[in-house]
Amino acid sequence: MSQLLQAIRGMNDILSGDAELWEQFEQTIRDWLAAYGYRPIRMPLVEPTALFVRAIGEVTDIVEKEMYSFEDALNGEQLTLRPEGTASCVRAVLQHNLLYGGAQRLWYMGPMFRHERPQKGRYRQFHQVGVEALGIPGPDVDAEQIAMCARLWDDLGLTGIRLEINSLGQGEERARHRADLVAYLEQHQAMLDADAQRRLHTNPLRILDTKNPALQELVNGAPKLIDYLGEASLKHFEGVQQLLRDVAIPYQINPRLVRGLDYYNLTVFEWVTDQLGAQGTVCAGGRYDGLVAQLGGKPAPACGFALGIERLLALWQEQGHRHDAPVVDAYLVHQGEAAGRFAFRVAEALRGRGFAVHLHCGGGSFKTQMKKADASGAAVALIVGDDETAVNEVSIKPLREGFEQPVTQYRVAFDELADTLGELIFPMEDDNGSL
Ligand code: HAM
């Protein structure tokens, strides 16, 4: 026998059970986004490599070492599996001139690809829900996006996710800070690790984000970007904070929060939990007012965030939540050729009336079929044998407790089956005529 092929490391199957949890989560997401007036958009999984290099920045972990890039064998184009959605979303908005129609509130959901070292909460194919507001400059939309997240945690019953915020100011403010930061770090150059040495003149702000314990003291003493912010940047930051206070959303200002993508300015934020180990950031984002122009559009302000679905669902389970596995209403067992054809018709008729029906396929004795019916979690077994088929009737056997109807097996005419089942399975709904 040939060897079994395995999925690529860091790229996971999501099996039934989990997949149903994902679907339930996705429905919550859709309802939540609709309540804030966001509309869906779907972008391709593959984009020109240049899009991400330009948007995310050349000297970032993602672009330097995490992108799945390849040459199109047919035409030699450089392509990349999307490592995130913001760049694609802005590209799509510009390509289709969506901003001519006014501000856009858009969201997307789907797989992203980063060649990181896989570990708990960090995968090479992972899934994000991305939320982007384009064309709106004020701090209100930043604060509203943060408040949206808080509401989602509430909707999902999640607790213990803390909010960290910071302001990255504007380009010229960062440039002044950068000059002082580089001078400071140069004075301590001998202490820097290889990564920091490399970043010293390319992306020194990212050194502030280092996880290396040996650098913490040095980084703590470094010039803080917040001290370089001008009046307008401070006003924007204060505006965000005021609105957060107004709706009682607690936050911490983390002056070292710089984000791993270069397109941000002004507000940045991360939602972090301590319950998932090292990969505790479940959601992150901020303002990126320069990106639209950087990708060739007429300048337009923008802000957004993305949440990591794997991490959020892991936290949801970690906090003791369980979802109900979906079950069918009826499991239909049958034996004999004529009965098989009758059962097929019965199942289709019931589905036409809105019932979820598992038609047993593959034969087997009544006994083994009934075992499967029991294990399926269905409310009732429907039984069709030669006797029933001859008189156009179906036997009903309730399988679960809690019905007001008799618990033994009984027969009903095919024509009355849907109504009888409705009364049996959904007695309340029947009262208001919804069946
Ligand atoms: P990001 O911080 O790179 O931002 O990713 C956002 C979230 O995606 C993270 O907080 C995390 O929950 C999840 N995530 C990232 N990488 C992985 C991974 N390897 N495995 C599992 N989950 C992961 C962005 O991607 C920006 N596009 C967010 C944004 C939207 N900013 C403005 N608009």
GROMACS .gro file of C-alpha atoms and ligand atoms in nm:
model
  468
    1MET     CA    1   0.000   0.000   0.000
    2SER     CA    2   0.135   0.343  -0.076
    3GLN     CA    3   0.205   0.582   0.211
    4LEU     CA    4  -0.078   0.807   0.327
    5LEU     CA    5  -0.033   1.169   0.233
    6GLN     CA    6  -0.056   1.423   0.513
    7ALA     CA    7  -0.173   1.783   0.517
    8ILE     CA    8   0.100   2.048   0.511
    9ARG     CA    9   0.236   2.134   0.855
   10GLY     CA   10   0.052   2.427   1.006
   11MET     CA   11  -0.245   2.383   0.770
   12ASN     CA   12  -0.530   2.210   0.945
   13ASP     CA   13  -0.839   2.014   0.854
   14ILE     CA   14  -1.143   2.140   1.038
   15LEU     CA   15  -1.351   1.828   1.094
   16SER     CA   16  -1.728   1.804   1.143
   17GLY     CA   17  -1.804   1.897   1.500
   18ASP     CA   18  -1.548   2.177   1.481
   19ALA     CA   19  -1.671   2.281   1.138
   20GLU     CA   20  -2.023   2.314   1.278
   21LEU     CA   21  -1.889   2.532   1.556
   22TRP     CA   22  -1.719   2.745   1.289
   23GLU     CA   23  -2.047   2.781   1.100
   24GLN     CA   24  -2.229   2.887   1.414
   25PHE     CA   25  -1.952   3.139   1.485
   26GLU     CA   26  -1.965   3.269   1.127
   27GLN     CA   27  -2.338   3.332   1.162
   28THR     CA   28  -2.278   3.532   1.480
   29ILE     CA   29  -2.015   3.730   1.288
   30ARG     CA   30  -2.253   3.807   1.002
   31ASP     CA   31  -2.525   3.931   1.237
   32TRP     CA   32  -2.275   4.137   1.438
   33LEU     CA   33  -2.131   4.309   1.130
   34ALA     CA   34  -2.471   4.379   0.981
   35ALA     CA   35  -2.570   4.553   1.305
   36TYR     CA   36  -2.286   4.804   1.245
   37GLY     CA   37  -2.365   4.857   0.877
   38TYR     CA   38  -2.066   4.665   0.736
   39ARG     CA   39  -2.109   4.487   0.405
   40PRO     CA   40  -1.927   4.177   0.281
   41ILE     CA   41  -1.658   4.173   0.013
   42ARG     CA   42  -1.467   3.872  -0.121
   43MET     CA   43  -1.118   3.903  -0.262
   44PRO     CA   44  -0.895   3.643  -0.434
   45LEU     CA   45  -0.659   3.429  -0.225
   46VAL     CA   46  -0.373   3.501  -0.464
   47GLU     CA   47  -0.248   3.851  -0.547
   48PRO     CA   48   0.059   4.002  -0.715
   49THR     CA   49   0.351   3.982  -0.468
   50ALA     CA   50   0.414   4.354  -0.519
   51LEU     CA   51   0.080   4.438  -0.354
   52PHE     CA   52   0.191   4.299  -0.017
   53VAL     CA   53   0.546   4.429  -0.044
   54ARG     CA   54   0.410   4.779  -0.103
   55ALA     CA   55   0.133   4.765   0.157
   56ILE     CA   56   0.283   4.569   0.445
   57GLY     CA   57   0.638   4.700   0.405
   58GLU     CA   58   0.964   4.548   0.282
   59VAL     CA   59   1.126   4.526   0.627
   60THR     CA   60   0.856   4.331   0.808
   61ASP     CA   61   0.853   3.969   0.923
   62ILE     CA   62   0.566   3.895   0.690
   63VAL     CA   63   0.731   4.023   0.373
   64GLU     CA   64   1.086   3.923   0.465
   65LYS     CA   65   1.022   3.564   0.560
   66GLU     CA   66   0.661   3.454   0.586
   67MET     CA   67   0.501   3.490   0.245
   68TYR     CA   68   0.410   3.196   0.024
   69SER     CA   69   0.532   3.345  -0.299
   70PHE     CA   70   0.584   3.173  -0.630
   71GLU     CA   71   0.627   3.239  -0.995
   72ASP     CA   72   0.330   3.163  -1.217
   73ALA     CA   73   0.474   2.885  -1.433
   74LEU     CA   74   0.272   2.999  -1.734
   75ASN     CA   75   0.349   3.370  -1.752
   76GLY     CA   76   0.626   3.431  -1.501
   77GLU     CA   77   0.420   3.666  -1.279
   78GLN     CA   78   0.529   3.688  -0.913
   79LEU     CA   79   0.232   3.583  -0.703
   80THR     CA   80   0.165   3.543  -0.330
   81LEU     CA   81  -0.096   3.361  -0.121
   82ARG     CA   82  -0.247   3.646   0.079
   83PRO     CA   83  -0.089   3.679   0.426
   84GLU     CA   84  -0.361   3.925   0.531
   85GLY     CA   85  -0.666   4.096   0.382
   86THR     CA   86  -0.623   4.471   0.419
   87ALA     CA   87  -0.397   4.513   0.115
   88SER     CA   88  -0.634   4.310  -0.107
   89CYS     CA   89  -0.938   4.494   0.025
   90VAL     CA   90  -0.787   4.835  -0.050
   91ARG     CA   91  -0.674   4.713  -0.391
   92ALA     CA   92  -1.028   4.596  -0.468
   93VAL     CA   93  -1.180   4.925  -0.348
   94LEU     CA   94  -0.943   5.122  -0.573
   95GLN     CA   95  -0.973   4.890  -0.872
   96HIS     CA   96  -1.353   4.921  -0.866
   97ASN     CA   97  -1.363   5.292  -0.770
   98LEU     CA   98  -1.579   5.214  -0.470
   99LEU     CA   99  -1.481   5.534  -0.287
  100TYR     CA  100  -1.658   5.743  -0.552
  101GLY     CA  101  -1.976   5.613  -0.394
  102GLY     CA  102  -1.872   5.752  -0.053
  103ALA     CA  103  -1.723   5.590   0.251
  104GLN     CA  104  -1.709   5.210   0.255
  105ARG     CA  105  -1.757   4.979   0.550
  106LEU     CA  106  -1.647   4.635   0.438
  107TRP     CA  107  -1.571   4.299   0.588
  108TYR     CA  108  -1.431   3.967   0.471
  109MET     CA  109  -1.361   3.632   0.621
  110GLY     CA  110  -1.133   3.353   0.507
  111PRO     CA  111  -0.794   3.185   0.506
  112MET     CA  112  -0.464   3.374   0.522
  113PHE     CA  113  -0.120   3.219   0.473
  114ARG     CA  114   0.201   3.291   0.661
  115HIS     CA  115   0.507   3.068   0.673
  116GLU     CA  116   0.553   3.095   1.050
  117ARG     CA  117   0.679   2.829   1.290
  118PRO     CA  118   0.358   2.644   1.378
  119GLN     CA  119   0.262   2.621   1.745
  120LYS     CA  120  -0.057   2.644   1.949
  121GLY     CA  121  -0.252   2.939   1.811
  122ARG     CA  122  -0.008   2.999   1.526
  123TYR     CA  123  -0.068   2.830   1.195
  124ARG     CA  124   0.048   2.860   0.837
  125GLN     CA  125  -0.307   2.864   0.709
  126PHE     CA  126  -0.524   3.050   0.955
  127HIS     CA  127  -0.850   3.237   0.927
  128GLN     CA  128  -0.937   3.598   0.987
  129VAL     CA  129  -1.246   3.810   0.995
  130GLY     CA  130  -1.129   4.147   0.859
  131VAL     CA  131  -1.322   4.470   0.904
  132GLU     CA  132  -1.226   4.784   0.710
  133ALA     CA  133  -1.377   5.134   0.707
  134LEU     CA  134  -1.249   5.349   0.418
  135GLY     CA  135  -1.302   5.720   0.371
  136ILE     CA  136  -1.373   5.819   0.733
  137PRO     CA  137  -1.116   6.036   0.912
  138GLY     CA  138  -1.243   6.096   1.267
  139PRO     CA  139  -1.166   5.913   1.591
  140ASP     CA  140  -1.531   5.806   1.614
  141VAL     CA  141  -1.488   5.525   1.364
  142ASP     CA  142  -1.172   5.401   1.540
  143ALA     CA  143  -1.360   5.395   1.871
  144GLU     CA  144  -1.663   5.236   1.711
  145GLN     CA  145  -1.449   4.953   1.572
  146ILE     CA  146  -1.305   4.894   1.918
  147ALA     CA  147  -1.655   4.901   2.069
  148MET     CA  148  -1.765   4.651   1.804
  149CYS     CA  149  -1.502   4.409   1.929
  150ALA     CA  150  -1.613   4.454   2.289
  151ARG     CA  151  -1.970   4.376   2.184
  152LEU     CA  152  -1.859   4.064   1.999
  153TRP     CA  153  -1.677   3.931   2.307
  154ASP     CA  154  -2.001   3.991   2.493
  155ASP     CA  155  -2.214   3.821   2.227
  156LEU     CA  156  -1.982   3.520   2.240
  157GLY     CA  157  -1.973   3.513   2.620
  158LEU     CA  158  -1.596   3.570   2.626
  159THR     CA  159  -1.426   3.731   2.921
  160GLY     CA  160  -1.073   3.835   3.014
  161ILE     CA  161  -0.972   3.994   2.682
  162ARG     CA  162  -0.790   4.317   2.758
  163LEU     CA  163  -0.759   4.610   2.525
  164GLU     CA  164  -0.425   4.776   2.455
  165ILE     CA  165  -0.411   5.093   2.250
  166ASN     CA  166  -0.143   5.328   2.127
  167SER     CA  167  -0.098   5.609   1.878
  168LEU     CA  168   0.169   5.588   1.610
  169GLY     CA  169   0.114   5.951   1.516
  170GLN     CA  170   0.193   6.073   1.167
  171GLY     CA  171   0.490   6.015   0.939
  172GLU     CA  172   0.684   6.328   1.034
  173GLU     CA  173   0.631   6.261   1.405
  174ARG     CA  174   0.756   5.908   1.363
  175ALA     CA  175   1.056   6.040   1.167
  176ARG     CA  176   1.162   6.269   1.456
  177HIS     CA  177   1.110   5.990   1.705
  178ARG     CA  178   1.296   5.750   1.480
  179ALA     CA  179   1.602   5.974   1.463
  180ASP     CA  180   1.620   5.992   1.844
  181LEU     CA  181   1.543   5.622   1.880
  182VAL     CA  182   1.822   5.522   1.641
  183ALA     CA  183   2.068   5.755   1.822
  184TYR     CA  184   1.967   5.596   2.154
  185LEU     CA  185   1.997   5.241   2.022
  186GLU     CA  186   2.331   5.319   1.856
  187GLN     CA  187   2.467   5.420   2.195
  188HIS     CA  188   2.379   5.067   2.313
  189GLN     CA  189   2.455   4.886   1.991
  190ALA     CA  190   2.663   4.616   2.159
  191MET     CA  191   2.357   4.501   2.353
  192LEU     CA  192   2.135   4.453   2.048
  193ASP     CA  193   2.056   4.102   1.920
  194ALA     CA  194   2.097   4.009   1.554
  195ASP     CA  195   1.737   4.096   1.470
  196ALA     CA  196   1.761   4.437   1.634
  197GLN     CA  197   2.099   4.505   1.467
  198ARG     CA  198   1.942   4.435   1.132
  199ARG     CA  199   1.640   4.653   1.206
  200LEU     CA  200   1.838   4.941   1.353
  201HIS     CA  201   1.848   5.137   1.029
  202THR     CA  202   1.561   4.977   0.839
  203ASN     CA  203   1.271   4.949   1.085
  204PRO     CA  204   1.386   5.058   1.434
  205LEU     CA  205   1.029   5.100   1.563
  206ARG     CA  206   0.986   4.724   1.545
  207ILE     CA  207   1.276   4.682   1.789
  208LEU     CA  208   1.040   4.821   2.054
  209ASP     CA  209   0.821   4.520   1.991
  210THR     CA  210   1.099   4.268   2.064
  211LYS     CA  211   1.014   3.964   2.275
  212ASN     CA  212   1.382   3.911   2.370
  213PRO     CA  213   1.395   3.938   2.755
  214ALA     CA  214   1.753   4.063   2.741
  215LEU     CA  215   1.640   4.373   2.554
  216GLN     CA  216   1.345   4.468   2.772
  217GLU     CA  217   1.530   4.711   2.995
  218LEU     CA  218   1.694   4.882   2.700
  219VAL     CA  219   1.365   4.911   2.519
  220ASN     CA  220   1.187   5.043   2.828
  221GLY     CA  221   1.432   5.330   2.848
  222ALA     CA  222   1.402   5.420   2.479
  223PRO     CA  223   1.242   5.746   2.360
  224LYS     CA  224   0.863   5.701   2.348
  225LEU     CA  225   0.677   5.784   2.031
  226ILE     CA  226   0.388   5.934   2.228
  227ASP     CA  227   0.618   6.214   2.346
  228TYR     CA  228   0.671   6.317   1.982
  229LEU     CA  229   0.305   6.347   1.885
  230GLY     CA  230   0.182   6.688   1.772
  231GLU     CA  231  -0.143   6.852   1.870
  232ALA     CA  232  -0.362   6.696   1.600
  233SER     CA  233  -0.238   6.343   1.670
  234LEU     CA  234  -0.287   6.385   2.042
  235LYS     CA  235  -0.637   6.523   1.984
  236HIS     CA  236  -0.726   6.222   1.769
  237PHE     CA  237  -0.591   5.984   2.032
  238GLU     CA  238  -0.776   6.166   2.309
  239GLY     CA  239  -1.094   6.157   2.096
  240VAL     CA  240  -1.074   5.780   2.072
  241GLN     CA  241  -1.014   5.745   2.443
  242GLN     CA  242  -1.299   5.980   2.532
  243LEU     CA  243  -1.548   5.770   2.334
  244LEU     CA  244  -1.416   5.450   2.492
  245ARG     CA  245  -1.462   5.601   2.836
  246ASP     CA  246  -1.814   5.716   2.737
  247VAL     CA  247  -1.918   5.357   2.672
  248ALA     CA  248  -1.717   5.220   2.966
  249ILE     CA  249  -1.467   5.015   2.767
  250PRO     CA  250  -1.152   4.975   2.976
  251TYR     CA  251  -0.817   5.009   2.797
  252GLN     CA  252  -0.447   5.029   2.866
  253ILE     CA  253  -0.214   5.254   2.673
  254ASN     CA  254   0.083   5.044   2.565
  255PRO     CA  255   0.352   5.279   2.430
  256ARG     CA  256   0.538   4.980   2.286
  257LEU     CA  257   0.249   4.863   2.074
  258VAL     CA  258   0.376   4.920   1.719
  259ARG     CA  259   0.214   4.639   1.510
  260GLY     CA  260   0.395   4.416   1.263
  261LEU     CA  261   0.273   4.580   0.946
  262ASP     CA  262   0.402   4.917   0.824
  263TYR     CA  263   0.082   5.077   0.701
  264TYR     CA  264  -0.047   5.206   1.035
  265ASN     CA  265  -0.064   5.562   1.168
  266LEU     CA  266  -0.246   5.723   1.464
  267THR     CA  267  -0.461   5.469   1.653
  268VAL     CA  268  -0.344   5.109   1.685
  269PHE     CA  269  -0.499   4.849   1.911
  270GLU     CA  270  -0.477   4.487   2.013
  271TRP     CA  271  -0.709   4.264   2.215
  272VAL     CA  272  -0.506   4.019   2.421
  273THR     CA  273  -0.587   3.726   2.647
  274ASP     CA  274  -0.357   3.550   2.894
  275GLN     CA  275  -0.547   3.224   2.855
  276LEU     CA  276  -0.396   3.105   2.527
  277GLY     CA  277  -0.026   3.098   2.607
  278ALA     CA  278   0.220   3.285   2.387
  279GLN     CA  279  -0.025   3.356   2.103
  280GLY     CA  280  -0.267   3.565   2.305
  281THR     CA  281  -0.357   3.839   2.056
  282VAL     CA  282  -0.704   3.751   1.930
  283CYS     CA  283  -0.770   4.070   1.738
  284ALA     CA  284  -0.564   4.364   1.614
  285GLY     CA  285  -0.581   4.666   1.393
  286GLY     CA  286  -0.577   5.041   1.367
  287ARG     CA  287  -0.576   5.338   1.135
  288TYR     CA  288  -0.393   5.329   0.801
  289ASP     CA  289  -0.455   5.666   0.640
  290GLY     CA  290  -0.160   5.641   0.401
  291LEU     CA  291  -0.233   5.306   0.241
  292VAL     CA  292  -0.490   5.414  -0.017
  293ALA     CA  293  -0.247   5.666  -0.168
  294GLN     CA  294   0.043   5.424  -0.132
  295LEU     CA  295  -0.149   5.176  -0.351
  296GLY     CA  296  -0.211   5.443  -0.614
  297GLY     CA  297  -0.546   5.588  -0.507
  298LYS     CA  298  -0.654   5.941  -0.426
  299PRO     CA  299  -0.561   5.986  -0.057
  300ALA     CA  300  -0.837   5.861   0.174
  301PRO     CA  301  -0.836   5.784   0.544
  302ALA     CA  302  -0.904   5.430   0.662
  303CYS     CA  303  -0.903   5.207   0.964
  304GLY     CA  304  -0.974   4.845   1.038
  305PHE     CA  305  -0.889   4.533   1.226
  306ALA     CA  306  -0.882   4.158   1.193
  307LEU     CA  307  -0.959   3.886   1.439
  308GLY     CA  308  -0.802   3.541   1.439
  309ILE     CA  309  -1.079   3.285   1.424
  310GLU     CA  310  -0.870   2.988   1.551
  311ARG     CA  311  -0.759   3.186   1.855
  312LEU     CA  312  -1.103   3.319   1.937
  313LEU     CA  313  -1.264   2.976   1.910
  314ALA     CA  314  -0.987   2.822   2.120
  315LEU     CA  315  -1.055   3.084   2.386
  316TRP     CA  316  -1.429   3.021   2.362
  317GLN     CA  317  -1.372   2.651   2.426
  318GLU     CA  318  -1.109   2.723   2.692
  319GLN     CA  319  -1.374   2.923   2.876
  320GLY     CA  320  -1.599   2.618   2.891
  321HIS     CA  321  -1.843   2.691   2.609
  322ARG     CA  322  -1.975   2.402   2.403
  323HIS     CA  323  -2.192   2.410   2.096
  324ASP     CA  324  -2.476   2.167   2.030
  325ALA     CA  325  -2.400   1.922   1.755
  326PRO     CA  326  -2.678   1.957   1.499
  327VAL     CA  327  -2.913   1.662   1.476
  328VAL     CA  328  -3.172   1.564   1.220
  329ASP     CA  329  -3.540   1.558   1.310
  330ALA     CA  330  -3.600   1.207   1.181
  331TYR     CA  331  -3.398   0.899   1.088
  332LEU     CA  332  -3.574   0.690   0.829
  333VAL     CA  333  -3.520   0.312   0.834
  334HIS     CA  334  -3.660   0.075   0.575
  335GLN     CA  335  -3.632  -0.276   0.440
  336GLY     CA  336  -3.733  -0.433   0.111
  337GLU     CA  337  -3.722  -0.298  -0.241
  338ALA     CA  338  -4.071  -0.144  -0.253
  339ALA     CA  339  -4.022  -0.005   0.099
  340GLY     CA  340  -3.690   0.148  -0.008
  341ARG     CA  341  -3.859   0.337  -0.291
  342PHE     CA  342  -4.145   0.446  -0.064
  343ALA     CA  343  -3.895   0.560   0.203
  344PHE     CA  344  -3.707   0.765  -0.055
  345ARG     CA  345  -4.034   0.942  -0.142
  346VAL     CA  346  -4.126   0.993   0.224
  347ALA     CA  347  -3.786   1.149   0.300
  348GLU     CA  348  -3.808   1.392   0.008
  349ALA     CA  349  -4.167   1.488   0.098
  350LEU     CA  350  -4.066   1.563   0.457
  351ARG     CA  351  -3.767   1.770   0.351
  352GLY     CA  352  -4.005   1.962   0.128
  353ARG     CA  353  -4.200   2.045   0.446
  354GLY     CA  354  -3.885   2.168   0.620
  355PHE     CA  355  -3.780   1.864   0.822
  356ALA     CA  356  -3.420   1.746   0.840
  357VAL     CA  357  -3.428   1.377   0.754
  358HIS     CA  358  -3.150   1.120   0.749
  359LEU     CA  359  -3.254   0.846   0.508
  360HIS     CA  360  -3.071   0.528   0.595
  361CYS     CA  361  -2.867   0.412   0.297
  362GLY     CA  362  -2.664   0.096   0.256
  363GLY     CA  363  -2.908  -0.171   0.380
  364GLY     CA  364  -2.876  -0.376   0.696
  365SER     CA  365  -3.128  -0.534   0.933
  366PHE     CA  366  -3.395  -0.326   1.106
  367LYS     CA  367  -3.205  -0.384   1.429
  368THR     CA  368  -2.876  -0.235   1.307
  369GLN     CA  369  -3.062   0.048   1.134
  370MET     CA  370  -3.247   0.129   1.458
  371LYS     CA  371  -2.915   0.140   1.643
  372LYS     CA  372  -2.794   0.399   1.394
  373ALA     CA  373  -3.119   0.591   1.436
  374ASP     CA  374  -3.067   0.596   1.812
  375ALA     CA  375  -2.708   0.709   1.782
  376SER     CA  376  -2.801   0.984   1.535
  377GLY     CA  377  -2.970   1.191   1.804
  378ALA     CA  378  -3.282   1.225   1.586
  379ALA     CA  379  -3.607   1.298   1.765
  380VAL     CA  380  -3.787   1.010   1.596
  381ALA     CA  381  -3.722   0.704   1.388
  382LEU     CA  382  -3.954   0.659   1.093
  383ILE     CA  383  -3.999   0.298   0.994
  384VAL     CA  384  -4.107   0.175   0.657
  385GLY     CA  385  -4.145  -0.200   0.593
  386ASP     CA  386  -4.354  -0.403   0.353
  387ASP     CA  387  -4.662  -0.367   0.577
  388GLU     CA  388  -4.646   0.011   0.588
  389THR     CA  389  -4.567   0.037   0.218
  390ALA     CA  390  -4.869  -0.172   0.123
  391VAL     CA  391  -5.107   0.074   0.291
  392ASN     CA  392  -4.914   0.400   0.236
  393GLU     CA  393  -4.836   0.449   0.605
  394VAL     CA  394  -4.525   0.521   0.808
  395SER     CA  395  -4.447   0.405   1.164
  396ILE     CA  396  -4.318   0.665   1.405
  397LYS     CA  397  -4.104   0.574   1.703
  398PRO     CA  398  -4.007   0.864   1.929
  399LEU     CA  399  -3.645   0.822   2.035
  400ARG     CA  400  -3.602   1.098   2.288
  401GLU     CA  401  -3.780   1.171   2.610
  402GLY     CA  402  -3.975   1.486   2.663
  403PHE     CA  403  -4.249   1.450   2.405
  404GLU     CA  404  -4.609   1.479   2.514
  405GLN     CA  405  -4.706   1.216   2.258
  406PRO     CA  406  -4.710   0.840   2.323
  407VAL     CA  407  -4.362   0.700   2.344
  408THR     CA  408  -4.442   0.372   2.176
  409GLN     CA  409  -4.440   0.311   1.807
  410TYR     CA  410  -4.749   0.406   1.610
  411ARG     CA  411  -4.852   0.444   1.250
  412VAL     CA  412  -4.978   0.740   1.051
  413ALA     CA  413  -5.090   0.784   0.694
  414PHE     CA  414  -4.827   0.927   0.456
  415ASP     CA  415  -5.049   1.233   0.391
  416GLU     CA  416  -5.065   1.316   0.763
  417LEU     CA  417  -4.707   1.240   0.845
  418ALA     CA  418  -4.569   1.594   0.822
  419ASP     CA  419  -4.843   1.743   1.040
  420THR     CA  420  -4.810   1.466   1.297
  421LEU     CA  421  -4.433   1.502   1.306
  422GLY     CA  422  -4.468   1.877   1.341
  423GLU     CA  423  -4.693   1.841   1.645
  424LEU     CA  424  -4.460   1.584   1.792
  425ILE     CA  425  -4.130   1.762   1.741
  426PHE     CA  426  -4.229   2.129   1.754
  427PRO     CA  427  -4.550   2.143   1.961
  428MET     CA  428  -4.505   2.512   2.048
  429GLU     CA  429  -4.433   2.625   1.694
  430ASP     CA  430  -4.739   2.442   1.574
  431ASP     CA  431  -4.953   2.662   1.799
  432ASN     CA  432  -4.859   2.976   1.615
  433GLY     CA  433  -4.906   2.816   1.279
  434SER     CA  434  -4.547   2.821   1.164
  435LEU     CA  435  -4.554   2.465   1.038
  436HAM     P1  436  -0.234   4.094   1.220
  436HAM     O1  437  -0.204   4.148   1.354
  436HAM     O2  438  -0.119   4.048   1.139
  436HAM     O3  439  -0.314   4.208   1.145
  436HAM     O4  440  -0.337   3.975   1.232
  436HAM     C1  441  -0.461   3.991   1.297
  436HAM     C2  442  -0.494   3.869   1.381
  436HAM     O5  443  -0.486   3.750   1.302
  436HAM     C3  444  -0.396   3.843   1.495
  436HAM     O6  445  -0.425   3.924   1.606
  436HAM     C4  446  -0.421   3.697   1.523
  436HAM     O7  447  -0.537   3.681   1.603
  436HAM     C5  448  -0.448   3.641   1.386
  436HAM     N1  449  -0.326   3.576   1.332
  436HAM     C6  450  -0.222   3.638   1.271
  436HAM     N2  451  -0.129   3.547   1.235
  436HAM     C7  452  -0.175   3.426   1.274
  436HAM     C8  453  -0.127   3.290   1.264
  436HAM     N3  454  -0.011   3.263   1.205
  436HAM     N4  455  -0.202   3.191   1.316
  436HAM     C9  456  -0.321   3.217   1.374
  436HAM     N5  457  -0.374   3.341   1.384
  436HAM    C10  458  -0.303   3.444   1.335
  436HAM    C11  459  -0.359   4.199   1.017
  436HAM     O8  460  -0.356   4.098   0.952
  436HAM    C12  461  -0.419   4.327   0.966
  436HAM     N6  462  -0.461   4.306   0.826
  436HAM    C13  463  -0.534   4.371   1.054
  436HAM    C14  464  -0.599   4.496   1.003
  436HAM    C15  465  -0.710   4.507   0.929
  436HAM     N7  466  -0.552   4.619   1.020
  436HAM    C16  467  -0.630   4.705   0.959
  436HAM     N8  468  -0.728   4.637   0.902
   0.00000   0.00000   0.00000
